[in-house]
PDB file of N, CA and C in Angstrom:
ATOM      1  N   UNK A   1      -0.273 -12.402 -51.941  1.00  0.00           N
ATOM      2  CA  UNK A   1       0.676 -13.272 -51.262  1.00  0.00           C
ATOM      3  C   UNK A   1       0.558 -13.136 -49.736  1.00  0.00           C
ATOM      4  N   UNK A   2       0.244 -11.465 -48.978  1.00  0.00           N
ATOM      5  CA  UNK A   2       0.498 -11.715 -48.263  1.00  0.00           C
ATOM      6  C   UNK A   2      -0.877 -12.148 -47.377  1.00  0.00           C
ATOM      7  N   UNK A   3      -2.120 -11.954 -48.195  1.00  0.00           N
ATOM      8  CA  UNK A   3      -3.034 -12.661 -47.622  1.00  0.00           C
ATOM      9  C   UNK A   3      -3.389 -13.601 -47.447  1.00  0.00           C
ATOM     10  N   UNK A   4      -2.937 -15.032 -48.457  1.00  0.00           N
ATOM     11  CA  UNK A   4      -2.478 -16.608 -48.341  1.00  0.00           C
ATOM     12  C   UNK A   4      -1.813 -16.423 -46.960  1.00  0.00           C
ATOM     13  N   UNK A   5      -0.830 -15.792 -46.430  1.00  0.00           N
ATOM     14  CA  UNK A   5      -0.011 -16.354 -45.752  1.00  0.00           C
ATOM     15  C   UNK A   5      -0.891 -16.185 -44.039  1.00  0.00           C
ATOM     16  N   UNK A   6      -1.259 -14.887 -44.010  1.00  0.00           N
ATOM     17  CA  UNK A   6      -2.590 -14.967 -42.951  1.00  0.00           C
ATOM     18  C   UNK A   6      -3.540 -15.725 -43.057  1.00  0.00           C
ATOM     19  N   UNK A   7      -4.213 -16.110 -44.170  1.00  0.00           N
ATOM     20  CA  UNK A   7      -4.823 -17.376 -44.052  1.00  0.00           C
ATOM     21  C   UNK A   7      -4.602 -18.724 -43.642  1.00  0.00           C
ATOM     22  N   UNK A   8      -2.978 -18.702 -44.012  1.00  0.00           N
ATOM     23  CA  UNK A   8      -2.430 -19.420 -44.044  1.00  0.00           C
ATOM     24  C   UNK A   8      -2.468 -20.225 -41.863  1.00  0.00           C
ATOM     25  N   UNK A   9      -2.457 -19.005 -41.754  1.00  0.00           N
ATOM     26  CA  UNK A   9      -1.878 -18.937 -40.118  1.00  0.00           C
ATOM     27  C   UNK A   9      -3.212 -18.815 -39.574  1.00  0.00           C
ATOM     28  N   UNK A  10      -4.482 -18.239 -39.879  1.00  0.00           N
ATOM     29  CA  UNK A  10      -5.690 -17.997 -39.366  1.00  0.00           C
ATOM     30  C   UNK A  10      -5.776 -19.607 -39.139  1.00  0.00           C
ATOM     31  N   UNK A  11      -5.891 -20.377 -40.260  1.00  0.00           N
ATOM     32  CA  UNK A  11      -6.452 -21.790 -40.657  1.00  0.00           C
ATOM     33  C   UNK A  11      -5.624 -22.335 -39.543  1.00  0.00           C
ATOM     34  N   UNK A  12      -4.210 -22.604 -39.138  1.00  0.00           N
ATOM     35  CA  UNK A  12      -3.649 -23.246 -38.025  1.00  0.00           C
ATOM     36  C   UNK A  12      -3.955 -22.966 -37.022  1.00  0.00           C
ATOM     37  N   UNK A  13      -4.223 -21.695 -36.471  1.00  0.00           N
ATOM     38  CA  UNK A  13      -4.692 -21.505 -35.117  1.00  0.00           C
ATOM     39  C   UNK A  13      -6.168 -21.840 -34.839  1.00  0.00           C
ATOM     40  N   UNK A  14      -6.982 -21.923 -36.152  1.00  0.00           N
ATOM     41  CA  UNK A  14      -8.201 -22.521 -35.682  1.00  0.00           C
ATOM     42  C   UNK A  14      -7.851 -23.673 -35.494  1.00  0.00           C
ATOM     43  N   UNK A  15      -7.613 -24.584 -36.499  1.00  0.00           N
ATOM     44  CA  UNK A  15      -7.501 -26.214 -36.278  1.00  0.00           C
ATOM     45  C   UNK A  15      -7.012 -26.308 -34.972  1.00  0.00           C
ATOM     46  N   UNK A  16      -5.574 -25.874 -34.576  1.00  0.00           N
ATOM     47  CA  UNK A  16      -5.013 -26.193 -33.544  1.00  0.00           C
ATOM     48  C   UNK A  16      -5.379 -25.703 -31.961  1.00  0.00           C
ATOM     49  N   UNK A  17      -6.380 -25.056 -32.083  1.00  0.00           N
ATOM     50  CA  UNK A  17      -7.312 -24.524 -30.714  1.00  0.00           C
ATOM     51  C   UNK A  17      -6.044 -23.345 -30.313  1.00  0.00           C
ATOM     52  N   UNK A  18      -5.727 -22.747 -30.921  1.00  0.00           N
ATOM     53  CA  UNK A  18      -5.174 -21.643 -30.446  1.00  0.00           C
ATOM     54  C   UNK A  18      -6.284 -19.848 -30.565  1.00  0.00           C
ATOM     55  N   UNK A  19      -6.572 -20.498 -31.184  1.00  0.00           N
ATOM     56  CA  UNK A  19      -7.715 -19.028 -31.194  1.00  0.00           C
ATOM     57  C   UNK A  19      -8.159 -19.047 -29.743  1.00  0.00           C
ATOM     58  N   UNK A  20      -8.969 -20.417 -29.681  1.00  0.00           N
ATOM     59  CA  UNK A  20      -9.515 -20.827 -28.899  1.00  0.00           C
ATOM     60  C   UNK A  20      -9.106 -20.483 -27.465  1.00  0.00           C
ATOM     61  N   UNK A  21      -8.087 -21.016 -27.111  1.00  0.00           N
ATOM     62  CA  UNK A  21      -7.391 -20.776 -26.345  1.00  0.00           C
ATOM     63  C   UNK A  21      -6.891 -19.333 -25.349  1.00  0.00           C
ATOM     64  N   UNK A  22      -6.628 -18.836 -26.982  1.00  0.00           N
ATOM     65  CA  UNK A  22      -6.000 -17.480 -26.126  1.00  0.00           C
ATOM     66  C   UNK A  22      -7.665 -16.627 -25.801  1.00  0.00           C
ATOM     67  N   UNK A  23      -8.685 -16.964 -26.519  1.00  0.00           N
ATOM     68  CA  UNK A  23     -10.164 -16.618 -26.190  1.00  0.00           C
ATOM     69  C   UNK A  23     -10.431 -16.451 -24.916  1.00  0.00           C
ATOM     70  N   UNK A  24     -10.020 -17.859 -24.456  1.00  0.00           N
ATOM     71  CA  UNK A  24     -10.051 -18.369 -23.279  1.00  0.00           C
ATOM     72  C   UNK A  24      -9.416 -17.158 -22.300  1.00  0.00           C
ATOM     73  N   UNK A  25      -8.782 -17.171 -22.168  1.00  0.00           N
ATOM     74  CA  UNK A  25      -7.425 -16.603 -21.554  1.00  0.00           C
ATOM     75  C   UNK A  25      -7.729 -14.905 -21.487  1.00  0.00           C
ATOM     76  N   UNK A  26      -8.099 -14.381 -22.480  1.00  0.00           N
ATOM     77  CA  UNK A  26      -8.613 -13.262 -22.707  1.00  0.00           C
ATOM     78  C   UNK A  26      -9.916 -12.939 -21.556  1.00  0.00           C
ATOM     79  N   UNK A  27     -10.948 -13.847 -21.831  1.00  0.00           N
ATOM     80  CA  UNK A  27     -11.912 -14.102 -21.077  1.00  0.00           C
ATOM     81  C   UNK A  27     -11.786 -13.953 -19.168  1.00  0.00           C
ATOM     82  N   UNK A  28     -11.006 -14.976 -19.462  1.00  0.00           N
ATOM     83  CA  UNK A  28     -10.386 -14.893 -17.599  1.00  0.00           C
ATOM     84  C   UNK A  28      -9.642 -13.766 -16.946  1.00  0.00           C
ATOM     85  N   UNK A  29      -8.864 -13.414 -17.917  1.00  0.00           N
ATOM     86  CA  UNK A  29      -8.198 -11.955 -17.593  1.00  0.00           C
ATOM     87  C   UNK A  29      -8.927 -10.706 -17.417  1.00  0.00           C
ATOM     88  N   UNK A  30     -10.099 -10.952 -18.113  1.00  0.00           N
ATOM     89  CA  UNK A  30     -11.080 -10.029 -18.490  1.00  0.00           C
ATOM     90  C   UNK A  30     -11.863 -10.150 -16.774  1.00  0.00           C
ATOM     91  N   UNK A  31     -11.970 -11.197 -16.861  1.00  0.00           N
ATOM     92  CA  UNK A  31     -13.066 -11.613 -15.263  1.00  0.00           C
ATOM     93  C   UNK A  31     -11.937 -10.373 -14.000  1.00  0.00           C
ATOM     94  N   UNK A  32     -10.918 -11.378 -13.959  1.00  0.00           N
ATOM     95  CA  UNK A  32     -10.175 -11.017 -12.897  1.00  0.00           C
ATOM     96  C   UNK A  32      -9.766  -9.397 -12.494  1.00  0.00           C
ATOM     97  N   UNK A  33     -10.051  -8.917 -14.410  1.00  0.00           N
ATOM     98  CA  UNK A  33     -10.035  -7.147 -13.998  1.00  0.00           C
ATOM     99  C   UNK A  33     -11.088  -6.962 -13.484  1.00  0.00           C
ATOM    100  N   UNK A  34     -11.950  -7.642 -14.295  1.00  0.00           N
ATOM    101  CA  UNK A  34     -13.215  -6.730 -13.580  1.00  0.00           C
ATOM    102  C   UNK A  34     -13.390  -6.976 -11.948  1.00  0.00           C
ATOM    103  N   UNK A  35     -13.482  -7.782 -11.232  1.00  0.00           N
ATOM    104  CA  UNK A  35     -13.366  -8.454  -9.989  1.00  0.00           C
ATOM    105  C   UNK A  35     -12.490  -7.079  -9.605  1.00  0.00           C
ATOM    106  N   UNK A  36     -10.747  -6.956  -9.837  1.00  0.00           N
ATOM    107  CA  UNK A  36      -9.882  -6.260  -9.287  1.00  0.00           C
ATOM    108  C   UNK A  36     -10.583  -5.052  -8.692  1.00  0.00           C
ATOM    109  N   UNK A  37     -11.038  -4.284 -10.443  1.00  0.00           N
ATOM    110  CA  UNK A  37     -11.182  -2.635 -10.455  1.00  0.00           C
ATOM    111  C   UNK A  37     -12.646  -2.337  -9.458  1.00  0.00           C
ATOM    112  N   UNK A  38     -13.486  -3.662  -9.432  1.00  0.00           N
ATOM    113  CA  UNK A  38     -15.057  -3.337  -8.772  1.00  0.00           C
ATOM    114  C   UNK A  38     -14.402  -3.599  -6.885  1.00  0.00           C
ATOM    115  N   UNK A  39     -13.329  -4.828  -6.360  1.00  0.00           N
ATOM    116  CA  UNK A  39     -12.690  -4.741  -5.269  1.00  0.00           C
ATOM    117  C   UNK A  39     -11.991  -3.329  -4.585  1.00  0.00           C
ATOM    118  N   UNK A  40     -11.176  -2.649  -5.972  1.00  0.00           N
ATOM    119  CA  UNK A  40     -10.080  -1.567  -5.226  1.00  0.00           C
ATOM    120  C   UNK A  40     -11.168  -0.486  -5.272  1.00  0.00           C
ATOM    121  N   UNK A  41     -12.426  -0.202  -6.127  1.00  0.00           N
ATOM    122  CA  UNK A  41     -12.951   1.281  -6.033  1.00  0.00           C
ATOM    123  C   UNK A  41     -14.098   1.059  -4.464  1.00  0.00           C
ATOM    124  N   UNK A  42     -14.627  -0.156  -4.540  1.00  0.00           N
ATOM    125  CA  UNK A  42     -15.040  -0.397  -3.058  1.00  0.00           C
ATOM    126  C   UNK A  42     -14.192  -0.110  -2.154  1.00  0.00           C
ATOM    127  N   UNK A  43     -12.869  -0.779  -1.961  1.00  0.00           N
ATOM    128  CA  UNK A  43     -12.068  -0.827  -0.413  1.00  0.00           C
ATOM    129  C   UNK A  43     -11.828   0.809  -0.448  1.00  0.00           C
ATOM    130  N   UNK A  44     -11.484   1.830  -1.475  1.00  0.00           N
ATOM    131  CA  UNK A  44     -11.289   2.739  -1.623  1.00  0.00           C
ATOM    132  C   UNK A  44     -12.639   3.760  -1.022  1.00  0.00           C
ATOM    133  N   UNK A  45     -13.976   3.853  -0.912  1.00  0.00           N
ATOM    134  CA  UNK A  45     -15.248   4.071  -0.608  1.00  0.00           C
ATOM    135  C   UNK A  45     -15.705   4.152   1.041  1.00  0.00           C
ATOM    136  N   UNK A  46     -14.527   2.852   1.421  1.00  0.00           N
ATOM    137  CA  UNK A  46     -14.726   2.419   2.623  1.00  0.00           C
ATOM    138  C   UNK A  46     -14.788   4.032   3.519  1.00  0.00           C
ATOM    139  N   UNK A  47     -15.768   4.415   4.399  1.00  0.00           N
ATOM    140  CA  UNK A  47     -15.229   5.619   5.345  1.00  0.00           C
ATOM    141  C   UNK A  47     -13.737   5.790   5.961  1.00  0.00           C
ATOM    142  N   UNK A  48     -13.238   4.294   6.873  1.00  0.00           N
ATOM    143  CA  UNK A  48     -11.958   4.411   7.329  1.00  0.00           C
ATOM    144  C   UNK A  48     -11.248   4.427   6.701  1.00  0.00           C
ATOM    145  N   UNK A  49     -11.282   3.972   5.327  1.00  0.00           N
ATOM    146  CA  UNK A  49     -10.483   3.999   4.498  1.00  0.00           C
ATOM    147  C   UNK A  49      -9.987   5.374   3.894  1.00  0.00           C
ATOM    148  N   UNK A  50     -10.939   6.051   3.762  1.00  0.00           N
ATOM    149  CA  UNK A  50     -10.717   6.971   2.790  1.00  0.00           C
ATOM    150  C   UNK A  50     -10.545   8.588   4.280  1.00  0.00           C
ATOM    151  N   UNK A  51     -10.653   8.142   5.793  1.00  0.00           N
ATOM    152  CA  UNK A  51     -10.245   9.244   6.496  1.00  0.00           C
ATOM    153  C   UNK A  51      -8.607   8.623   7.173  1.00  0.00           C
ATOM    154  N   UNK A  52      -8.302   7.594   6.679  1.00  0.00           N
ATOM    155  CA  UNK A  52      -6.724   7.053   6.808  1.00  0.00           C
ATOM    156  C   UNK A  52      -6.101   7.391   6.247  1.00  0.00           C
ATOM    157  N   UNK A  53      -6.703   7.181   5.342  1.00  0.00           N
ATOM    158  CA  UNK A  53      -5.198   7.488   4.339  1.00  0.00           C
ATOM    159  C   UNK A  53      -4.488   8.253   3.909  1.00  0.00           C
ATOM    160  N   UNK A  54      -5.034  10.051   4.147  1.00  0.00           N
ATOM    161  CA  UNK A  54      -4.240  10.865   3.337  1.00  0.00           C
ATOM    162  C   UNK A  54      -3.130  11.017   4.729  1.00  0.00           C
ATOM    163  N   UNK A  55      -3.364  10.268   6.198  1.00  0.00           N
ATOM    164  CA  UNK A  55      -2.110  10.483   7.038  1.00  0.00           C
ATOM    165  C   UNK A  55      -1.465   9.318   6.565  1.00  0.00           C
ATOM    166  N   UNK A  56      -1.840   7.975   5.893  1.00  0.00           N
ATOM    167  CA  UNK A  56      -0.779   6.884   5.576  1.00  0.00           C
ATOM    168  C   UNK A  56       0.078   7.294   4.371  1.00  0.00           C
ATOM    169  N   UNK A  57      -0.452   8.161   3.471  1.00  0.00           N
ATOM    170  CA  UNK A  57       0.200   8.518   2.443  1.00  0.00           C
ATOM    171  C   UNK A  57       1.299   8.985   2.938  1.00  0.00           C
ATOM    172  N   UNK A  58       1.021  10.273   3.751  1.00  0.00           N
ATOM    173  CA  UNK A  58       1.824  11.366   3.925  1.00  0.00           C
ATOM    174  C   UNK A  58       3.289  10.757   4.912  1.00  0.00           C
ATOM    175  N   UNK A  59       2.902   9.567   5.713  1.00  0.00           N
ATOM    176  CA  UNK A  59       4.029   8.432   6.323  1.00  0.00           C
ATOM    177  C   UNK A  59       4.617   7.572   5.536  1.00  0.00           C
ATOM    178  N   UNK A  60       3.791   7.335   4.395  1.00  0.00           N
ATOM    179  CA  UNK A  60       5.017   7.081   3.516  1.00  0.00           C
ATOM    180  C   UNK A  60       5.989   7.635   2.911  1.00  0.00           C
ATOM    181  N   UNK A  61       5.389   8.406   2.363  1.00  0.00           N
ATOM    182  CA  UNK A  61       5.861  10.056   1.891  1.00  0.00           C
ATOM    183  C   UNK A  61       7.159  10.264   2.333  1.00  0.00           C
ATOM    184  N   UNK A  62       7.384  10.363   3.758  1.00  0.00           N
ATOM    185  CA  UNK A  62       7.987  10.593   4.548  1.00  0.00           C
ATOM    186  C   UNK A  62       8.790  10.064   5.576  1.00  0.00           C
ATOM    187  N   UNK A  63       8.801   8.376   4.660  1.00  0.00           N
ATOM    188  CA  UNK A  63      10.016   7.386   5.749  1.00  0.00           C
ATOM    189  C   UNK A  63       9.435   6.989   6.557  1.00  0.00           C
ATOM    190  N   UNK A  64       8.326   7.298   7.320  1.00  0.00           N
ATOM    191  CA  UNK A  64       7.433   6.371   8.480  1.00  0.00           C
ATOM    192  C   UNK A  64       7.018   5.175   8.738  1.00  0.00           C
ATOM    193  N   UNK A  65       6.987   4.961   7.321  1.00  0.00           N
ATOM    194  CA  UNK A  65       5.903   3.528   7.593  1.00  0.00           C
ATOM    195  C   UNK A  65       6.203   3.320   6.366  1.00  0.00           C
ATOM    196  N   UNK A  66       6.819   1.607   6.031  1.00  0.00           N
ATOM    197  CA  UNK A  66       6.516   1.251   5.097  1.00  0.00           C
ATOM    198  C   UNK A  66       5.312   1.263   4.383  1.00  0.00           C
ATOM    199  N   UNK A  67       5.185   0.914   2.580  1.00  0.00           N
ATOM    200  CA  UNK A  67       3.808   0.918   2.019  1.00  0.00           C
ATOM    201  C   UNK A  67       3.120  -0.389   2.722  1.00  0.00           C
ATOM    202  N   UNK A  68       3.885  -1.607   3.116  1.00  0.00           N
ATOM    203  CA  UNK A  68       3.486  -2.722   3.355  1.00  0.00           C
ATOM    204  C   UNK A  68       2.616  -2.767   4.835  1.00  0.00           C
ATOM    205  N   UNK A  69       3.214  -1.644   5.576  1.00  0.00           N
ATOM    206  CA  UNK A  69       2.880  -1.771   7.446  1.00  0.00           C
ATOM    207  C   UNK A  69       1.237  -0.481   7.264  1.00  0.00           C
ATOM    208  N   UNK A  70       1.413   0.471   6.140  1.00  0.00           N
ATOM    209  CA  UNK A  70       0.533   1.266   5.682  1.00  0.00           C
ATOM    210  C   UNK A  70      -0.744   0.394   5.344  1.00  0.00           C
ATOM    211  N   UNK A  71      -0.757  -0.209   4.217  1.00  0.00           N
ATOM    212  CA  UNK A  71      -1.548  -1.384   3.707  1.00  0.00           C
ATOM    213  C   UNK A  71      -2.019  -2.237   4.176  1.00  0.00           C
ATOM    214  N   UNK A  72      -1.621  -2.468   5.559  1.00  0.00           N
ATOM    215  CA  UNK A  72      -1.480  -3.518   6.616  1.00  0.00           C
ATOM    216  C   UNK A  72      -2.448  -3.001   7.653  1.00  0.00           C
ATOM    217  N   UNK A  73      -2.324  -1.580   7.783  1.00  0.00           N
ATOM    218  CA  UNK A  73      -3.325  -0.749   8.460  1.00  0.00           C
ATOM    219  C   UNK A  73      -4.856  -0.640   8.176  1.00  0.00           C
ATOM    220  N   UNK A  74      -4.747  -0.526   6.546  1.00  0.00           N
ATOM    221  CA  UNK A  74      -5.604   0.417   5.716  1.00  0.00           C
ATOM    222  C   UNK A  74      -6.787  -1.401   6.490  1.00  0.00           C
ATOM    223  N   UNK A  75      -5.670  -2.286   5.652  1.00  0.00           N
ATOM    224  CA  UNK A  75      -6.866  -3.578   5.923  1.00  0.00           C
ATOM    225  C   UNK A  75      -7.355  -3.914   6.694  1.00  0.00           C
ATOM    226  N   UNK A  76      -6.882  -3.943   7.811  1.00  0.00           N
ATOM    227  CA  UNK A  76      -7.375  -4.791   9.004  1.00  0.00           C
ATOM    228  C   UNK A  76      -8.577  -3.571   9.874  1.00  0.00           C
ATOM    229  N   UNK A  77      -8.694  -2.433   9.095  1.00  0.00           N
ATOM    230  CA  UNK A  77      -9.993  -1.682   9.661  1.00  0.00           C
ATOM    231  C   UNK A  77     -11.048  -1.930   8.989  1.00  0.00           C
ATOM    232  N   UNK A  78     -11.112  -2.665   7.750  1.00  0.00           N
ATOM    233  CA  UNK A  78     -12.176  -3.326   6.771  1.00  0.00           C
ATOM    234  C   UNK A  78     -13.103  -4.354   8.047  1.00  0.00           C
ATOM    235  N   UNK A  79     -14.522  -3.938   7.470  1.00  0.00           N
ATOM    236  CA  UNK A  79     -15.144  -4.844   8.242  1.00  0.00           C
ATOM    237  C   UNK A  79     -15.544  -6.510   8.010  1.00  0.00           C
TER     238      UNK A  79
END
């Protein structure tokens, strides 16, 4: 019975392009991590980047600097 009823539901989401769909969707999400995680371990690599930051941390840490005015820093030394 209860395998009719997954069939049941397999068979609609094919017909109705929902497999399809969320395939889709899967796919793109999939892109955009990868893009993300290959962007943040680069900007992270950067030299200025990585001799900034353990004083931007430590100003956040510590009420100095927002994360936003921190982040704001980290970027605009990117070449």
């Amino acid at each position: 019975e209860v395998w009719k009823v997954e069939e049941g539901f397999r068979d609609h989401a094919t017909q109705s392009g929902a497999f399809e769909r969320r395939r889709r969707d899967q796919l793109r999400k999939a892109l955009h991590d990868a893009v993300h995680d290959s962007l943040q371990s680069s900007f992270f690599q950067q030299p200025a980047v990585r001799e900034m930051l353990p004083g931007l941390e430590r100003d956040v840490a510590e009420g100095r600097l927002t994360i936003y005015s921190a982040a704001r820093k980290l970027l605009t030394r990117l070449p």
